[in-house]
mmCIF file of C-alpha atoms in Angstrom:
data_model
loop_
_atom_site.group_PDB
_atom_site.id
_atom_site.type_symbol
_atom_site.label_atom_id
_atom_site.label_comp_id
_atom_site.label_asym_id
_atom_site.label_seq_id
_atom_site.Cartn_x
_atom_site.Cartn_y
_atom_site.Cartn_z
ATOM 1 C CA UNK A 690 0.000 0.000 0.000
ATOM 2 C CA UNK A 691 1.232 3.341 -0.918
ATOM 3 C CA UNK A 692 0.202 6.582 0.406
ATOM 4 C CA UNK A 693 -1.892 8.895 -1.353
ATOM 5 C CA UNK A 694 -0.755 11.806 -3.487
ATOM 6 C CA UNK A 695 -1.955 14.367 -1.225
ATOM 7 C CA UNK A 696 -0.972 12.652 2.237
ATOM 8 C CA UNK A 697 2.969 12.688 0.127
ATOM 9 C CA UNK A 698 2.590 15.820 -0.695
ATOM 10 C CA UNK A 699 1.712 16.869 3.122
ATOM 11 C CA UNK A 700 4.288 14.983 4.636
ATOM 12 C CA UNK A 701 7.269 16.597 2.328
ATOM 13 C CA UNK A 702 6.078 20.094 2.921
ATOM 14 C CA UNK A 703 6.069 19.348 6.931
ATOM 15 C CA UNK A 704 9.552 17.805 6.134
ATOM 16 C CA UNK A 705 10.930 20.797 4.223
ATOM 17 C CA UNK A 706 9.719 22.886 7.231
ATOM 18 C CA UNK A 707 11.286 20.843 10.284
ATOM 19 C CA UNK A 708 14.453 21.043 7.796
ATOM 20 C CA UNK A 709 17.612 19.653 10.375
ATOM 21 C CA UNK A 710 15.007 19.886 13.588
ATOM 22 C CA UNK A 711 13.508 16.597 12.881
ATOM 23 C CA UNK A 712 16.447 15.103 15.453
ATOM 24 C CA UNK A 713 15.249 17.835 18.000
ATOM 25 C CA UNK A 714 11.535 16.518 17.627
ATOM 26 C CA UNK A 715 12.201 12.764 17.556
ATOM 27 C CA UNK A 716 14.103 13.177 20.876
ATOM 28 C CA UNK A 717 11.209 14.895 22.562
ATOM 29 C CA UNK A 718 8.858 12.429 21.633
ATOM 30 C CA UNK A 719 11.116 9.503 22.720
ATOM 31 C CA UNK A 720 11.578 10.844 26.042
ATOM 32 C CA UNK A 721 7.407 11.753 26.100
ATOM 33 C CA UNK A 722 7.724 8.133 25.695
ATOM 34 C CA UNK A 723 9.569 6.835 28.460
ATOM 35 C CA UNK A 724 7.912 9.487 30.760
ATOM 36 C CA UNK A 725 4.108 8.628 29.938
ATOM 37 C CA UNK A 726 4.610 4.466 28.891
ATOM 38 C CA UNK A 727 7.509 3.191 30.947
ATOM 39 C CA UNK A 728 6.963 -0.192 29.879
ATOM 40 C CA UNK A 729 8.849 0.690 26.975
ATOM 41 C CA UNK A 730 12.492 1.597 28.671
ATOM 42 C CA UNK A 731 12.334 -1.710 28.511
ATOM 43 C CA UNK A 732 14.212 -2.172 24.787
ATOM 44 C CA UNK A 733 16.963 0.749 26.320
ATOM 45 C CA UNK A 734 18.340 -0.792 29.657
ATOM 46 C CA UNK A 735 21.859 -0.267 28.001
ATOM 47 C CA UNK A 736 21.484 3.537 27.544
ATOM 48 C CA UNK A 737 21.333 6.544 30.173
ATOM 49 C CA UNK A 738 17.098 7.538 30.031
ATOM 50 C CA UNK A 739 17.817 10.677 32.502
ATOM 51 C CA UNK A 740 16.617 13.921 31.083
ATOM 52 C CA UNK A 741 18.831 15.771 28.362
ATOM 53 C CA UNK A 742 20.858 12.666 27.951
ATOM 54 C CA UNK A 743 23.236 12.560 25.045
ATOM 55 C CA UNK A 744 22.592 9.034 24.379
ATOM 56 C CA UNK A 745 18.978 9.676 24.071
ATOM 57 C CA UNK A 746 19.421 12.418 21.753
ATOM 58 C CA UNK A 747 21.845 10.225 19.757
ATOM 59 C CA UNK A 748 19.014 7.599 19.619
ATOM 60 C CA UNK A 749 16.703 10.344 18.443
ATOM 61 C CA UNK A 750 18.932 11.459 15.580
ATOM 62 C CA UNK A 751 18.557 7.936 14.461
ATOM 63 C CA UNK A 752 15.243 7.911 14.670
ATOM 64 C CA UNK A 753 15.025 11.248 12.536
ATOM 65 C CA UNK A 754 17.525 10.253 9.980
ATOM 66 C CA UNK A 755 15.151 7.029 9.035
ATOM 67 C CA UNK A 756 11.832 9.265 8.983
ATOM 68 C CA UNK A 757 13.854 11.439 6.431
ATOM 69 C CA UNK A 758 14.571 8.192 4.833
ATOM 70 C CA UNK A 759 11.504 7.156 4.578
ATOM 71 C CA UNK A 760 9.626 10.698 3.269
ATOM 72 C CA UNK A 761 12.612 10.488 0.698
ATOM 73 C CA UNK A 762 10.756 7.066 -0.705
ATOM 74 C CA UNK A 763 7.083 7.279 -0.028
ATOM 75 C CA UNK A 764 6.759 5.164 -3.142
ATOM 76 C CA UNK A 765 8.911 2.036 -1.754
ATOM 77 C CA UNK A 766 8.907 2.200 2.232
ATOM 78 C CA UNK A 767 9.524 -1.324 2.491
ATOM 79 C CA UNK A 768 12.370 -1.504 0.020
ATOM 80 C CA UNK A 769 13.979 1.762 1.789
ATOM 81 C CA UNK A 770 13.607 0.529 5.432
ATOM 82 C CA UNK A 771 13.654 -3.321 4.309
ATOM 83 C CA UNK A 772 17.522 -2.947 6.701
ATOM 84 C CA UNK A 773 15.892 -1.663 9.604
ATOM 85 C CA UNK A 774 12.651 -4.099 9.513
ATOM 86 C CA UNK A 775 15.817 -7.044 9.428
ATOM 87 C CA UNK A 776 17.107 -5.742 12.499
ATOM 88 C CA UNK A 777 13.525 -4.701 14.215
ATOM 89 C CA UNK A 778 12.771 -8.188 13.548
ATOM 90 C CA UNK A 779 15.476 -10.709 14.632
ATOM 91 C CA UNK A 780 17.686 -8.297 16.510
ATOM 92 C CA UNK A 781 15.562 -5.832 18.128
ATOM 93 C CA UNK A 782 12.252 -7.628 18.654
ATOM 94 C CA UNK A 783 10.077 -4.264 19.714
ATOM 95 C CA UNK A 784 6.895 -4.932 20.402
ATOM 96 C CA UNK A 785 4.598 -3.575 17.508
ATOM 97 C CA UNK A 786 2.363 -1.928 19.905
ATOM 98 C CA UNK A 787 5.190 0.049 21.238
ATOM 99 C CA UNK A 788 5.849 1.943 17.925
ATOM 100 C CA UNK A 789 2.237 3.280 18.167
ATOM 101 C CA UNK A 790 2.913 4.788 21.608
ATOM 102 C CA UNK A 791 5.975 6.444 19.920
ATOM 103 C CA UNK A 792 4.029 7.928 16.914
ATOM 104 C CA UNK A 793 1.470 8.967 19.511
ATOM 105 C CA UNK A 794 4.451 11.109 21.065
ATOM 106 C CA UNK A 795 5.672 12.400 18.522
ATOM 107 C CA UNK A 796 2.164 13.528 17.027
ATOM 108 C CA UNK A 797 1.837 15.370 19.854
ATOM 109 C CA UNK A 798 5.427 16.554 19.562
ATOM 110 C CA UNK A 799 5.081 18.181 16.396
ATOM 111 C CA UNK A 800 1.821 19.568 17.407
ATOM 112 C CA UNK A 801 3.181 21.603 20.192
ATOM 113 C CA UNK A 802 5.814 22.887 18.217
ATOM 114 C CA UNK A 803 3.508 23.729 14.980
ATOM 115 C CA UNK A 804 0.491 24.603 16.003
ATOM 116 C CA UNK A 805 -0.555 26.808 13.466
ATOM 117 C CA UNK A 806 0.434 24.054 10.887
ATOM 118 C CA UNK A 807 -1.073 20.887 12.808
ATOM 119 C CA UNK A 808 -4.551 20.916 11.029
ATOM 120 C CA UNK A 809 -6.536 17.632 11.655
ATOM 121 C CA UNK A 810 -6.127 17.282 7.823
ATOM 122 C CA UNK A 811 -2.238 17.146 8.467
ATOM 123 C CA UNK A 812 -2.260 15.201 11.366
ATOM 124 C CA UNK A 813 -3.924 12.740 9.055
ATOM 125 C CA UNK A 814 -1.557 12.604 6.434
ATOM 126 C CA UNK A 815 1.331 11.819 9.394
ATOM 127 C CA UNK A 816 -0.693 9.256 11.036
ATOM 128 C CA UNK A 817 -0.892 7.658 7.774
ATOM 129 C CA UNK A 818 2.363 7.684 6.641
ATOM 130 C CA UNK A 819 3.440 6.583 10.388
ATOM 131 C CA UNK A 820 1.227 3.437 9.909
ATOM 132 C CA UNK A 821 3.468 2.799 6.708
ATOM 133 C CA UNK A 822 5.990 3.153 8.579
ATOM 134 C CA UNK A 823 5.112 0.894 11.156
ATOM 135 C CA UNK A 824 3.846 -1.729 8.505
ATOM 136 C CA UNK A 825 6.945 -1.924 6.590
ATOM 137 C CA UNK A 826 9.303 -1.648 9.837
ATOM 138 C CA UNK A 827 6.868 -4.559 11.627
ATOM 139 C CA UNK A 828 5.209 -6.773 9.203
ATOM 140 C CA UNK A 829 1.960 -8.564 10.621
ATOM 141 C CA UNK A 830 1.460 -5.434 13.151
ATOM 142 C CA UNK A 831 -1.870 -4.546 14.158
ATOM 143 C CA UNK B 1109 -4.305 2.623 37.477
ATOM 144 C CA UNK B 1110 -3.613 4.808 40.731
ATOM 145 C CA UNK B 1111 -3.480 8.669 40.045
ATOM 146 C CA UNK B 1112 -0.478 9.915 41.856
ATOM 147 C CA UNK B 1113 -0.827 13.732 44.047
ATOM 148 C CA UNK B 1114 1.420 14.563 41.253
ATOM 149 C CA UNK B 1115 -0.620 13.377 38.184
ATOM 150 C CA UNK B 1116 -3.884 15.128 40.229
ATOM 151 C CA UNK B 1117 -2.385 18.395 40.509
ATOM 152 C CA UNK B 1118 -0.912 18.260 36.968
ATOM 153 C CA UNK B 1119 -4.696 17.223 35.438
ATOM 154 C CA UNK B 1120 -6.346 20.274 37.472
ATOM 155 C CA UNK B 1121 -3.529 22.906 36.824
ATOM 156 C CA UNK B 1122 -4.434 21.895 32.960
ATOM 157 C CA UNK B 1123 -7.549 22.750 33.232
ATOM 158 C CA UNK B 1124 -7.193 25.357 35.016
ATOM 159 C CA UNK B 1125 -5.480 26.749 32.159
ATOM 160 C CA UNK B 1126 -7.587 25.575 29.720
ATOM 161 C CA UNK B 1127 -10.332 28.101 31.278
ATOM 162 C CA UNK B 1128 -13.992 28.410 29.124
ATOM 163 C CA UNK B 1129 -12.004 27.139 26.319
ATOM 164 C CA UNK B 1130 -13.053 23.362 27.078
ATOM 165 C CA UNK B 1131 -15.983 22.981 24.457
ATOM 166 C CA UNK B 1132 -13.879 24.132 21.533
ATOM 167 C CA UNK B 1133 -11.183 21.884 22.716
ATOM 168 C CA UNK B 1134 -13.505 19.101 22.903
ATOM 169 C CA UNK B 1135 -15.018 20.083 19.518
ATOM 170 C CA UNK B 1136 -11.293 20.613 18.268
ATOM 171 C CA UNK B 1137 -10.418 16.583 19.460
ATOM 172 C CA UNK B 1138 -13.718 15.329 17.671
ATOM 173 C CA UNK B 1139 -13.199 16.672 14.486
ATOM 174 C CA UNK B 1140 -9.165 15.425 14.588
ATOM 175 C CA UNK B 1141 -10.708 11.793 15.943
ATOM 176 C CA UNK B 1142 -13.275 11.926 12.538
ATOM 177 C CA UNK B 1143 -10.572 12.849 10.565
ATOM 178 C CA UNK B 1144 -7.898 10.640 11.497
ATOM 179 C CA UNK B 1145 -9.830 7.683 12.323
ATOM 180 C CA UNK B 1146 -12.744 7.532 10.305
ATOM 181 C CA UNK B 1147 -14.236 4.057 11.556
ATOM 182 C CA UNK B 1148 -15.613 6.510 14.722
ATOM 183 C CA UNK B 1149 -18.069 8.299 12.405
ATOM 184 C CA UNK B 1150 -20.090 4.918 12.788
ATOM 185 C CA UNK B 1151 -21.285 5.756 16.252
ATOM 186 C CA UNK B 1152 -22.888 9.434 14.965
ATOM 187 C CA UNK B 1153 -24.926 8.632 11.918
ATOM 188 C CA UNK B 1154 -26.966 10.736 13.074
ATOM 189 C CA UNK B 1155 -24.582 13.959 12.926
ATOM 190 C CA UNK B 1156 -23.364 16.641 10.343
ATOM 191 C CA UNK B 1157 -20.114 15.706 10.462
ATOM 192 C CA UNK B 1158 -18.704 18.284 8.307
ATOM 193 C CA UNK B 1159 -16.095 21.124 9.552
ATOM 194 C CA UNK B 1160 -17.524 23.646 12.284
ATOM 195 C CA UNK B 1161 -20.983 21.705 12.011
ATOM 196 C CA UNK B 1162 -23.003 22.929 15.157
ATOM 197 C CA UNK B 1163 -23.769 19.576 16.137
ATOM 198 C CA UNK B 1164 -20.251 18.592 16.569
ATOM 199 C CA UNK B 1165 -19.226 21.575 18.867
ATOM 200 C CA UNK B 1166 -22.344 20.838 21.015
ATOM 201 C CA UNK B 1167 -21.139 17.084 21.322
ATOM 202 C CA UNK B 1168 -17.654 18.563 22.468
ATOM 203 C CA UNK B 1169 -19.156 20.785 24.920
ATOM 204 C CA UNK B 1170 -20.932 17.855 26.733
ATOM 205 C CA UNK B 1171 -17.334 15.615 26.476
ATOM 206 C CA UNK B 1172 -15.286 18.569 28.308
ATOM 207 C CA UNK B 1173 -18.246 19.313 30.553
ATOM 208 C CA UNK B 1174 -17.795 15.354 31.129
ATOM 209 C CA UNK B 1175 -14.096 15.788 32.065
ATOM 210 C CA UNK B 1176 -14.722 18.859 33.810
ATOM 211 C CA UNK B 1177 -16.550 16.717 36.315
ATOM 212 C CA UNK B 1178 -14.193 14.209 36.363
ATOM 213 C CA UNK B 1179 -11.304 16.602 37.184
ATOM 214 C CA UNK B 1180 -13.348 17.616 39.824
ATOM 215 C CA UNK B 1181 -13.835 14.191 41.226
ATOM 216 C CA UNK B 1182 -10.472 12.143 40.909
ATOM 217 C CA UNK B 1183 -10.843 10.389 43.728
ATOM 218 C CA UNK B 1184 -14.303 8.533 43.058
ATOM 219 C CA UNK B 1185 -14.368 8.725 39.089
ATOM 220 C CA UNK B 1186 -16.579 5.431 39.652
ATOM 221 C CA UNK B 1187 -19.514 7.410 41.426
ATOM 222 C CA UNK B 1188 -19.135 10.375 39.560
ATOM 223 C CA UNK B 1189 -19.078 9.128 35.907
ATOM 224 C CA UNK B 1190 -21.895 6.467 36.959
ATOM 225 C CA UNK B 1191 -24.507 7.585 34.639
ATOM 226 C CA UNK B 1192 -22.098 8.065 31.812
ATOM 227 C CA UNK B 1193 -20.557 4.812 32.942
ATOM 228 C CA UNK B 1194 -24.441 2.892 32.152
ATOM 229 C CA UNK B 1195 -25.407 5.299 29.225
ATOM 230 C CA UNK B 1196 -22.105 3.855 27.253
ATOM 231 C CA UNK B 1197 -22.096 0.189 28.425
ATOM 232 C CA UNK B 1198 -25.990 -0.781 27.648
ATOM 233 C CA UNK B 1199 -26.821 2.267 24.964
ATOM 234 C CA UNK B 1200 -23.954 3.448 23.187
ATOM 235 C CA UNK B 1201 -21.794 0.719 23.228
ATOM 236 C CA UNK B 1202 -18.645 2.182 21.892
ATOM 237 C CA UNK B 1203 -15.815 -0.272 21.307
ATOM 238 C CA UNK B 1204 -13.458 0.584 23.855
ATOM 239 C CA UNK B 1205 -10.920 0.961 21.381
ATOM 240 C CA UNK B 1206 -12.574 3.793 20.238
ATOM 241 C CA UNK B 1207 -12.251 5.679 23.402
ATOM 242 C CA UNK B 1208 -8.092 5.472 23.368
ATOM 243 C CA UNK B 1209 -8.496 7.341 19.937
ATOM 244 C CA UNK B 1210 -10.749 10.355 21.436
ATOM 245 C CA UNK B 1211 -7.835 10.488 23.842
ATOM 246 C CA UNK B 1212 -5.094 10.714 21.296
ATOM 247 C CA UNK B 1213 -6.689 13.192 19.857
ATOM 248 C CA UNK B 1214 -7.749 15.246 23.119
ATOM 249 C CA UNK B 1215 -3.726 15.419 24.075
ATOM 250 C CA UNK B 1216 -2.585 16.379 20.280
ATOM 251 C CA UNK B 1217 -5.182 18.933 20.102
ATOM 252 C CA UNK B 1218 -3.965 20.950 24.641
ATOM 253 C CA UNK B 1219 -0.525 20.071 23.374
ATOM 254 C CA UNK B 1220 -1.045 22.583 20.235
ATOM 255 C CA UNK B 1221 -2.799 25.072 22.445
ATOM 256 C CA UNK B 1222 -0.819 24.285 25.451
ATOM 257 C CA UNK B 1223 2.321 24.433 24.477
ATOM 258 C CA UNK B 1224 4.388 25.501 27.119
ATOM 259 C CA UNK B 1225 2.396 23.884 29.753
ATOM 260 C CA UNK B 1226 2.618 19.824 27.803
ATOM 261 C CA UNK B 1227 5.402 18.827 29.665
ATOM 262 C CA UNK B 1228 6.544 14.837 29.405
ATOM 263 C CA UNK B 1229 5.565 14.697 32.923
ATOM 264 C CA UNK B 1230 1.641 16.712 32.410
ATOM 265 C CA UNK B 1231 1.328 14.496 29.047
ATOM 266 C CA UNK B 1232 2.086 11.516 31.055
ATOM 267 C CA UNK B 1233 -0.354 12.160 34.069
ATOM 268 C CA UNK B 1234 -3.137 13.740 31.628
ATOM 269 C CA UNK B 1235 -2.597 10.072 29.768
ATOM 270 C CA UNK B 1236 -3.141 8.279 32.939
ATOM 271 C CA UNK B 1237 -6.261 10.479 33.642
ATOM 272 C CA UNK B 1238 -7.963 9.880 30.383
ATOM 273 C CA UNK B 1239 -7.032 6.052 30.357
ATOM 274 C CA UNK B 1240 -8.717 6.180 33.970
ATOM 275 C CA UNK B 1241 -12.320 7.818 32.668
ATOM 276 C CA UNK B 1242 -12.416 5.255 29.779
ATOM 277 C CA UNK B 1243 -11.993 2.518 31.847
ATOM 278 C CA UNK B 1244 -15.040 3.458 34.123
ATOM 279 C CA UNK B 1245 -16.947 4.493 31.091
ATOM 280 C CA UNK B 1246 -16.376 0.941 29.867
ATOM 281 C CA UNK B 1247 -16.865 -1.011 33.212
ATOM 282 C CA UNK B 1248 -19.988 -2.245 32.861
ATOM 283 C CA UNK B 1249 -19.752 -3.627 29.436
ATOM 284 C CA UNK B 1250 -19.747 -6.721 30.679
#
């Protein structure tokens, strides 16, 4: 499944506008996560979860730099993050329902921050293409 | 789920700062559930669903007016939200899925008017509130 022209076309303009923020975002929401679902520190025993820690923001940047990945191939998500579904799956093993807790934090990430931008007609397009994402990342999910 | 002093104080500071501005919130979180999630437009057939439809910001009204009272009774949420609790389990009937959604969309739509106030830690405790209501609105499904 593919998205839509108009959800593409949505997502790339939010894109161009986070330009190199997207790492500041994706760190926000990850730490919204541990904060509000702490069930999901779980998968980061290994890494300092404090607040303003470096190896969280080095997680987000990760994070960010396969979103812009993926908005750079709408029309092939699962061949662009086919890598990263390889390691979700046999290295990683997240639980799918975790990666919906994360979008949910980082809707309401980019919400705070672009408020004047986050129409429920845009928040549509992301939650879409976050579902891709999801799908492709964790076949079988849902 | 237990509300901590904290998450209690954080809920009522909220909406304490959400003011007379709780119907158009409530409104605001509809139309972003609609949009986003259109299997919820099932339960209001009988609605205008369309944007700034009258209907719709009179059915947001009575959902803040709703939390209002539940802010207002933390500690009992069972007793207070009793009628609500029977009026959704043997007339309504909305999946309980459905009610997680409503929430998504409630935090998305303070955190873009709330800004500075949607803290990780009020996000968290404002999820654990609205996870609390829709489990007493759902208690006596069965």
């Amino acid at each position: 499944m593919v998205l839509e022209a108009a959800d593409q076309a949505a997502v790339r303009a939010l894109w161009l506008k986070l330009g190199s923020n997207v790492g500041v975002y994706t760190t926000e929401a990850l730490e919204r996560t541990f904060l509000a679902f702490p069930s999901t520190k779980t998968y980061f025993l290994h890494l300092d979860l404090s607040p303003g820690s470096a190896q969280v923001r080095a997680h987000g940047q990760k994070v960010a730099d396969a979103l812009t990945l993926a908005v750079d191939h709408l029309d092939d998500l699962p061949g662009a993050l086919s890598a990263l579904r390889e390691l979700h799956a046999h290295k990683l093993r997240v639980d799918p329902v975790k990666f919906k807790l994360l979008v949910h934090c980082l809707l309401v990430t980019l919400a705070r921050h672009y408020p004047g931008d986050f129409s429920p007609s845009l928040q549509a397009s992301l939650d879409k293409f976050l579902s891709h994402v999801i799908s492709a990342l964790v076949p079988n999910c849902h | 789920m237990v509300l901590s002093p904290t998450d209690k104080s954080n809920v009522k500071a909220t909406w304490a700062k959400i003011g007379n501005h709780g119907a158009e919130y409530g409104a605001e979180a509809l139309e972003r559930m609609f949009m986003n999630f259109p299997s919820t437009k099932t339960y209001f057939p009988h609605f205008d669903l369309g944007h700034d439809s009258a209907q719709v910001k009179g059915h947001g009204k009575k959902v803040a007016d709703a939390l209002t009272k539940a802010v207002g009774h933390m500690d009992n949420l069972l007793d207070a939200l009793s009628d609500l609790s029977d009026l959704h389990a043997h007339k309504l009937r909305v999946d309980p899925v459905n009610f997680k959604l409503l929430s998504h969309c409630l935090l998305v739509t303070l955190a873009l008017h709330l800004p500075a106030e949607f803290t990780p830690s009020v996000h968290a405790s404002l999820d654990k509130f609205l996870a609390s209501v829709s489990t007493v609105l759902t208690s006596k499904y069965r």
